[in-house]
């Protein structure tokens, strides 16, 4: 499947990605909510998630600042839970595969606050699991660890999700704490 995704993306994805992002932007700026836009946004989110599952494609996708901005808008907006899950899963895949970009992703305006908010406030367990997995992925990067450790809210959020009903979210919390304790300055 990944080879099909990679082949498809390399055939049309570089041209398709900006079109998809412009469509998301148009729907996000629509004066009123409508079913057509909601359906379009969900379908675009599914396409982005499918592409992000391929390692080489994630490395291309992460280089688009507009992509991160659009995904954060979907997560923070008033979209359906399924749309949020698709956007979070896309970002989870990218933070997993694009190891050398993790610190840059963390530096993206609003990224960390968005994840912390989802972990604390989202009623959907899958959303919390995806957000905690992104924090876990980012925490593996040495530069990002330092930035994360300096955030005053992060530890409280991680401690709170360590008692989440989902075992995956709990494991992510433990992994985040373990990773942050392995800072060079702490050894």
PDB file of C-alpha atoms in Angstrom:
ATOM      1  CA  UNK A   1       0.000   0.000   0.000  1.00  0.00           C
ATOM      2  CA  UNK A   2       2.767   2.469   0.846  1.00  0.00           C
ATOM      3  CA  UNK A   3       4.317   1.998  -2.572  1.00  0.00           C
ATOM      4  CA  UNK A   4       0.965   2.832  -4.182  1.00  0.00           C
ATOM      5  CA  UNK A   5       0.608   5.926  -2.002  1.00  0.00           C
ATOM      6  CA  UNK A   6       4.158   7.004  -2.792  1.00  0.00           C
ATOM      7  CA  UNK A   7       3.683   6.419  -6.500  1.00  0.00           C
ATOM      8  CA  UNK A   8       0.379   8.304  -6.519  1.00  0.00           C
ATOM      9  CA  UNK A   9       1.823  11.209  -4.579  1.00  0.00           C
ATOM     10  CA  UNK A  10       4.903  11.440  -6.778  1.00  0.00           C
ATOM     11  CA  UNK A  11       2.667  11.369  -9.874  1.00  0.00           C
ATOM     12  CA  UNK A  12       0.153  14.008  -8.792  1.00  0.00           C
ATOM     13  CA  UNK A  13       0.668  14.889  -5.143  1.00  0.00           C
ATOM     14  CA  UNK A  14       3.036  17.795  -5.543  1.00  0.00           C
ATOM     15  CA  UNK A  15       0.424  19.558  -7.662  1.00  0.00           C
ATOM     16  CA  UNK A  16      -2.513  18.210  -5.661  1.00  0.00           C
ATOM     17  CA  UNK A  17      -1.301  19.261  -2.205  1.00  0.00           C
ATOM     18  CA  UNK A  18      -1.543  23.038  -2.839  1.00  0.00           C
ATOM     19  CA  UNK A  19      -5.005  22.570  -4.387  1.00  0.00           C
ATOM     20  CA  UNK A  20      -6.210  20.587  -1.382  1.00  0.00           C
ATOM     21  CA  UNK A  21      -4.831  23.199   0.996  1.00  0.00           C
ATOM     22  CA  UNK A  22      -6.489  26.040  -0.935  1.00  0.00           C
ATOM     23  CA  UNK A  23      -9.798  24.156  -0.768  1.00  0.00           C
ATOM     24  CA  UNK A  24      -9.400  23.724   2.996  1.00  0.00           C
ATOM     25  CA  UNK A  25      -8.617  27.407   3.339  1.00  0.00           C
ATOM     26  CA  UNK A  26     -11.715  28.368   1.327  1.00  0.00           C
ATOM     27  CA  UNK A  27     -13.956  26.204   3.497  1.00  0.00           C
ATOM     28  CA  UNK A  28     -12.373  27.547   6.669  1.00  0.00           C
ATOM     29  CA  UNK A  29     -13.156  31.083   5.522  1.00  0.00           C
ATOM     30  CA  UNK A  30     -16.679  30.327   4.328  1.00  0.00           C
ATOM     31  CA  UNK A  31     -19.125  32.780   5.831  1.00  0.00           C
ATOM     32  CA  UNK A  32     -21.442  30.040   7.034  1.00  0.00           C
ATOM     33  CA  UNK A  33     -21.159  26.353   7.721  1.00  0.00           C
ATOM     34  CA  UNK A  34     -22.618  24.063   5.108  1.00  0.00           C
ATOM     35  CA  UNK A  35     -22.745  20.330   4.537  1.00  0.00           C
ATOM     36  CA  UNK A  36     -20.855  20.567   1.265  1.00  0.00           C
ATOM     37  CA  UNK A  37     -17.857  22.225   2.925  1.00  0.00           C
ATOM     38  CA  UNK A  38     -17.968  19.841   5.862  1.00  0.00           C
ATOM     39  CA  UNK A  39     -17.959  16.864   3.506  1.00  0.00           C
ATOM     40  CA  UNK A  40     -15.168  18.347   1.389  1.00  0.00           C
ATOM     41  CA  UNK A  41     -13.014  19.063   4.448  1.00  0.00           C
ATOM     42  CA  UNK A  42     -13.478  15.534   5.777  1.00  0.00           C
ATOM     43  CA  UNK A  43     -12.580  13.989   2.409  1.00  0.00           C
ATOM     44  CA  UNK A  44      -9.498  16.183   2.013  1.00  0.00           C
ATOM     45  CA  UNK A  45      -8.459  15.238   5.552  1.00  0.00           C
ATOM     46  CA  UNK A  46      -8.767  11.559   4.633  1.00  0.00           C
ATOM     47  CA  UNK A  47      -6.618  12.062   1.522  1.00  0.00           C
ATOM     48  CA  UNK A  48      -3.937  13.863   3.546  1.00  0.00           C
ATOM     49  CA  UNK A  49      -3.962  11.104   6.165  1.00  0.00           C
ATOM     50  CA  UNK A  50      -3.612   8.414   3.498  1.00  0.00           C
ATOM     51  CA  UNK A  51      -0.652  10.182   1.904  1.00  0.00           C
ATOM     52  CA  UNK A  52       1.004  10.816   5.289  1.00  0.00           C
ATOM     53  CA  UNK A  53       1.192   7.071   5.952  1.00  0.00           C
ATOM     54  CA  UNK A  54       4.037   6.793   3.443  1.00  0.00           C
ATOM     55  CA  UNK A  55       7.447   7.730   4.842  1.00  0.00           C
ATOM     56  CA  UNK A  56       8.790   9.551   1.776  1.00  0.00           C
ATOM     57  CA  UNK A  57       5.536  11.460   1.321  1.00  0.00           C
ATOM     58  CA  UNK A  58       5.518  12.624   4.948  1.00  0.00           C
ATOM     59  CA  UNK A  59       8.973  14.097   4.374  1.00  0.00           C
ATOM     60  CA  UNK A  60       7.597  16.157   1.507  1.00  0.00           C
ATOM     61  CA  UNK A  61       4.382  17.114   3.287  1.00  0.00           C
ATOM     62  CA  UNK A  62       6.150  18.404   6.405  1.00  0.00           C
ATOM     63  CA  UNK A  63       7.968  21.003   4.346  1.00  0.00           C
ATOM     64  CA  UNK A  64       4.688  22.758   3.616  1.00  0.00           C
ATOM     65  CA  UNK A  65       4.098  25.379   6.307  1.00  0.00           C
ATOM     66  CA  UNK A  66       0.590  25.788   4.894  1.00  0.00           C
ATOM     67  CA  UNK A  67      -0.145  22.140   5.642  1.00  0.00           C
ATOM     68  CA  UNK A  68       0.684  22.449   9.337  1.00  0.00           C
ATOM     69  CA  UNK A  69      -1.322  25.674   9.547  1.00  0.00           C
ATOM     70  CA  UNK A  70      -4.334  24.064   7.834  1.00  0.00           C
ATOM     71  CA  UNK A  71      -4.218  20.970  10.033  1.00  0.00           C
ATOM     72  CA  UNK A  72      -4.040  23.078  13.186  1.00  0.00           C
ATOM     73  CA  UNK A  73      -7.024  25.095  11.952  1.00  0.00           C
ATOM     74  CA  UNK A  74      -9.009  21.865  11.507  1.00  0.00           C
ATOM     75  CA  UNK A  75      -8.054  20.623  14.966  1.00  0.00           C
ATOM     76  CA  UNK A  76      -8.828  23.924  16.686  1.00  0.00           C
ATOM     77  CA  UNK A  77     -11.973  24.626  14.687  1.00  0.00           C
ATOM     78  CA  UNK A  78     -15.553  23.545  14.991  1.00  0.00           C
ATOM     79  CA  UNK A  79     -15.239  20.579  12.645  1.00  0.00           C
ATOM     80  CA  UNK A  80     -16.572  17.082  13.239  1.00  0.00           C
ATOM     81  CA  UNK A  81     -14.725  14.721  15.545  1.00  0.00           C
ATOM     82  CA  UNK A  82     -13.885  12.524  12.543  1.00  0.00           C
ATOM     83  CA  UNK A  83     -12.284  15.487  10.733  1.00  0.00           C
ATOM     84  CA  UNK A  84     -10.230  16.283  13.840  1.00  0.00           C
ATOM     85  CA  UNK A  85      -9.129  12.646  14.083  1.00  0.00           C
ATOM     86  CA  UNK A  86      -8.052  12.666  10.424  1.00  0.00           C
ATOM     87  CA  UNK A  87      -6.073  15.895  10.911  1.00  0.00           C
ATOM     88  CA  UNK A  88      -4.489  14.667  14.151  1.00  0.00           C
ATOM     89  CA  UNK A  89      -3.625  11.306  12.558  1.00  0.00           C
ATOM     90  CA  UNK A  90      -2.002  13.064   9.610  1.00  0.00           C
ATOM     91  CA  UNK A  91       0.156  15.088  11.965  1.00  0.00           C
ATOM     92  CA  UNK A  92       0.893  11.996  14.063  1.00  0.00           C
ATOM     93  CA  UNK A  93       2.185  10.206  10.961  1.00  0.00           C
ATOM     94  CA  UNK A  94       4.285  13.190   9.937  1.00  0.00           C
ATOM     95  CA  UNK A  95       5.824  13.578  13.405  1.00  0.00           C
ATOM     96  CA  UNK A  96       6.628   9.863  13.366  1.00  0.00           C
ATOM     97  CA  UNK A  97       8.303   9.759   9.943  1.00  0.00           C
ATOM     98  CA  UNK A  98       9.829  13.230   9.668  1.00  0.00           C
ATOM     99  CA  UNK A  99      12.311  12.824  12.507  1.00  0.00           C
ATOM    100  CA  UNK A 100      14.656  15.589  11.376  1.00  0.00           C
ATOM    101  CA  UNK A 101      11.765  18.081  11.278  1.00  0.00           C
ATOM    102  CA  UNK A 102      10.386  17.494  14.766  1.00  0.00           C
ATOM    103  CA  UNK A 103      11.930  20.593  16.318  1.00  0.00           C
ATOM    104  CA  UNK A 104      10.692  22.714  13.396  1.00  0.00           C
ATOM    105  CA  UNK A 105       7.181  21.296  13.828  1.00  0.00           C
ATOM    106  CA  UNK A 106       7.271  22.100  17.536  1.00  0.00           C
ATOM    107  CA  UNK A 107       8.279  25.677  16.675  1.00  0.00           C
ATOM    108  CA  UNK A 108       5.234  26.104  14.431  1.00  0.00           C
ATOM    109  CA  UNK A 109       2.996  28.784  15.918  1.00  0.00           C
ATOM    110  CA  UNK A 110       0.319  27.275  18.123  1.00  0.00           C
ATOM    111  CA  UNK A 111       1.391  23.644  17.662  1.00  0.00           C
ATOM    112  CA  UNK A 112       2.272  22.761  21.256  1.00  0.00           C
ATOM    113  CA  UNK A 113      -0.630  24.710  22.743  1.00  0.00           C
ATOM    114  CA  UNK A 114      -3.000  22.926  20.361  1.00  0.00           C
ATOM    115  CA  UNK A 115      -1.756  19.486  21.407  1.00  0.00           C
ATOM    116  CA  UNK A 116      -1.895  20.349  25.091  1.00  0.00           C
ATOM    117  CA  UNK A 117      -5.447  21.640  24.674  1.00  0.00           C
ATOM    118  CA  UNK A 118      -6.552  18.449  22.899  1.00  0.00           C
ATOM    119  CA  UNK A 119      -4.940  16.290  25.591  1.00  0.00           C
ATOM    120  CA  UNK A 120      -6.669  18.233  28.358  1.00  0.00           C
ATOM    121  CA  UNK A 121     -10.000  19.155  26.874  1.00  0.00           C
ATOM    122  CA  UNK A 122     -11.062  16.870  24.055  1.00  0.00           C
ATOM    123  CA  UNK A 123     -13.826  14.468  25.007  1.00  0.00           C
ATOM    124  CA  UNK A 124     -12.831  11.994  22.288  1.00  0.00           C
ATOM    125  CA  UNK A 125     -10.298   9.393  23.425  1.00  0.00           C
ATOM    126  CA  UNK A 126      -8.891   8.880  19.926  1.00  0.00           C
ATOM    127  CA  UNK A 127      -8.152  12.606  19.648  1.00  0.00           C
ATOM    128  CA  UNK A 128      -6.320  12.542  22.993  1.00  0.00           C
ATOM    129  CA  UNK A 129      -4.393   9.426  21.936  1.00  0.00           C
ATOM    130  CA  UNK A 130      -3.266  11.049  18.669  1.00  0.00           C
ATOM    131  CA  UNK A 131      -2.229  14.278  20.401  1.00  0.00           C
ATOM    132  CA  UNK A 132      -0.292  12.382  23.083  1.00  0.00           C
ATOM    133  CA  UNK A 133       1.392  10.271  20.381  1.00  0.00           C
ATOM    134  CA  UNK A 134       2.544  13.454  18.642  1.00  0.00           C
ATOM    135  CA  UNK A 135       3.971  14.755  21.909  1.00  0.00           C
ATOM    136  CA  UNK A 136       5.735  11.401  22.329  1.00  0.00           C
ATOM    137  CA  UNK A 137       7.151  11.551  18.784  1.00  0.00           C
ATOM    138  CA  UNK A 138       8.346  15.129  19.210  1.00  0.00           C
ATOM    139  CA  UNK A 139       9.921  14.325  22.603  1.00  0.00           C
ATOM    140  CA  UNK A 140      12.356  11.931  20.930  1.00  0.00           C
ATOM    141  CA  UNK A 141      14.133  14.902  19.316  1.00  0.00           C
ATOM    142  CA  UNK A 142      16.926  16.299  21.500  1.00  0.00           C
ATOM    143  CA  UNK A 143      16.343  19.947  20.517  1.00  0.00           C
ATOM    144  CA  UNK A 144      12.603  19.595  20.960  1.00  0.00           C
ATOM    145  CA  UNK A 145      13.040  17.992  24.399  1.00  0.00           C
ATOM    146  CA  UNK A 146      14.646  21.136  25.728  1.00  0.00           C
ATOM    147  CA  UNK A 147      11.860  23.339  24.363  1.00  0.00           C
ATOM    148  CA  UNK A 148       9.211  20.992  25.717  1.00  0.00           C
ATOM    149  CA  UNK A 149      10.818  20.821  29.156  1.00  0.00           C
ATOM    150  CA  UNK A 150      10.742  24.620  29.330  1.00  0.00           C
ATOM    151  CA  UNK A 151       6.981  24.727  28.776  1.00  0.00           C
ATOM    152  CA  UNK A 152       5.226  25.355  32.079  1.00  0.00           C
ATOM    153  CA  UNK A 153       2.024  23.503  31.138  1.00  0.00           C
ATOM    154  CA  UNK A 154       3.465  20.367  29.580  1.00  0.00           C
ATOM    155  CA  UNK A 155       4.276  18.365  32.702  1.00  0.00           C
ATOM    156  CA  UNK A 156       0.831  18.964  34.221  1.00  0.00           C
ATOM    157  CA  UNK A 157      -0.843  17.852  30.988  1.00  0.00           C
ATOM    158  CA  UNK A 158       1.319  14.748  30.731  1.00  0.00           C
ATOM    159  CA  UNK A 159       0.588  13.842  34.341  1.00  0.00           C
ATOM    160  CA  UNK A 160      -3.128  14.259  33.697  1.00  0.00           C
ATOM    161  CA  UNK A 161      -3.118  12.032  30.600  1.00  0.00           C
ATOM    162  CA  UNK A 162      -1.159   9.386  32.497  1.00  0.00           C
ATOM    163  CA  UNK A 163      -4.500   8.537  34.100  1.00  0.00           C
ATOM    164  CA  UNK A 164      -6.467   8.583  30.841  1.00  0.00           C
ATOM    165  CA  UNK A 165      -8.851   5.638  30.316  1.00  0.00           C
ATOM    166  CA  UNK A 166      -6.935   4.655  27.153  1.00  0.00           C
ATOM    167  CA  UNK A 167      -3.910   2.443  27.699  1.00  0.00           C
ATOM    168  CA  UNK A 168      -2.272   3.907  24.558  1.00  0.00           C
ATOM    169  CA  UNK A 169      -2.582   7.432  25.901  1.00  0.00           C
ATOM    170  CA  UNK A 170      -1.168   6.294  29.261  1.00  0.00           C
ATOM    171  CA  UNK A 171       1.790   4.641  27.505  1.00  0.00           C
ATOM    172  CA  UNK A 172       2.382   7.809  25.508  1.00  0.00           C
ATOM    173  CA  UNK A 173       2.450   9.849  28.733  1.00  0.00           C
ATOM    174  CA  UNK A 174       5.009   7.509  30.304  1.00  0.00           C
ATOM    175  CA  UNK A 175       7.098   7.604  27.126  1.00  0.00           C
ATOM    176  CA  UNK A 176       7.023  11.420  27.075  1.00  0.00           C
ATOM    177  CA  UNK A 177       8.197  11.603  30.690  1.00  0.00           C
ATOM    178  CA  UNK A 178      10.919   9.018  30.071  1.00  0.00           C
ATOM    179  CA  UNK A 179      12.130  10.831  26.987  1.00  0.00           C
ATOM    180  CA  UNK A 180      12.227  14.211  28.696  1.00  0.00           C
ATOM    181  CA  UNK A 181      14.244  12.794  31.610  1.00  0.00           C
ATOM    182  CA  UNK A 182      16.896  11.678  29.141  1.00  0.00           C
ATOM    183  CA  UNK A 183      18.026  15.222  28.345  1.00  0.00           C
ATOM    184  CA  UNK A 184      21.798  15.476  28.152  1.00  0.00           C
ATOM    185  CA  UNK A 185      21.694  18.050  30.951  1.00  0.00           C
ATOM    186  CA  UNK A 186      19.901  15.553  33.212  1.00  0.00           C
ATOM    187  CA  UNK A 187      22.445  12.738  32.785  1.00  0.00           C
TER     188      UNK A 187
END
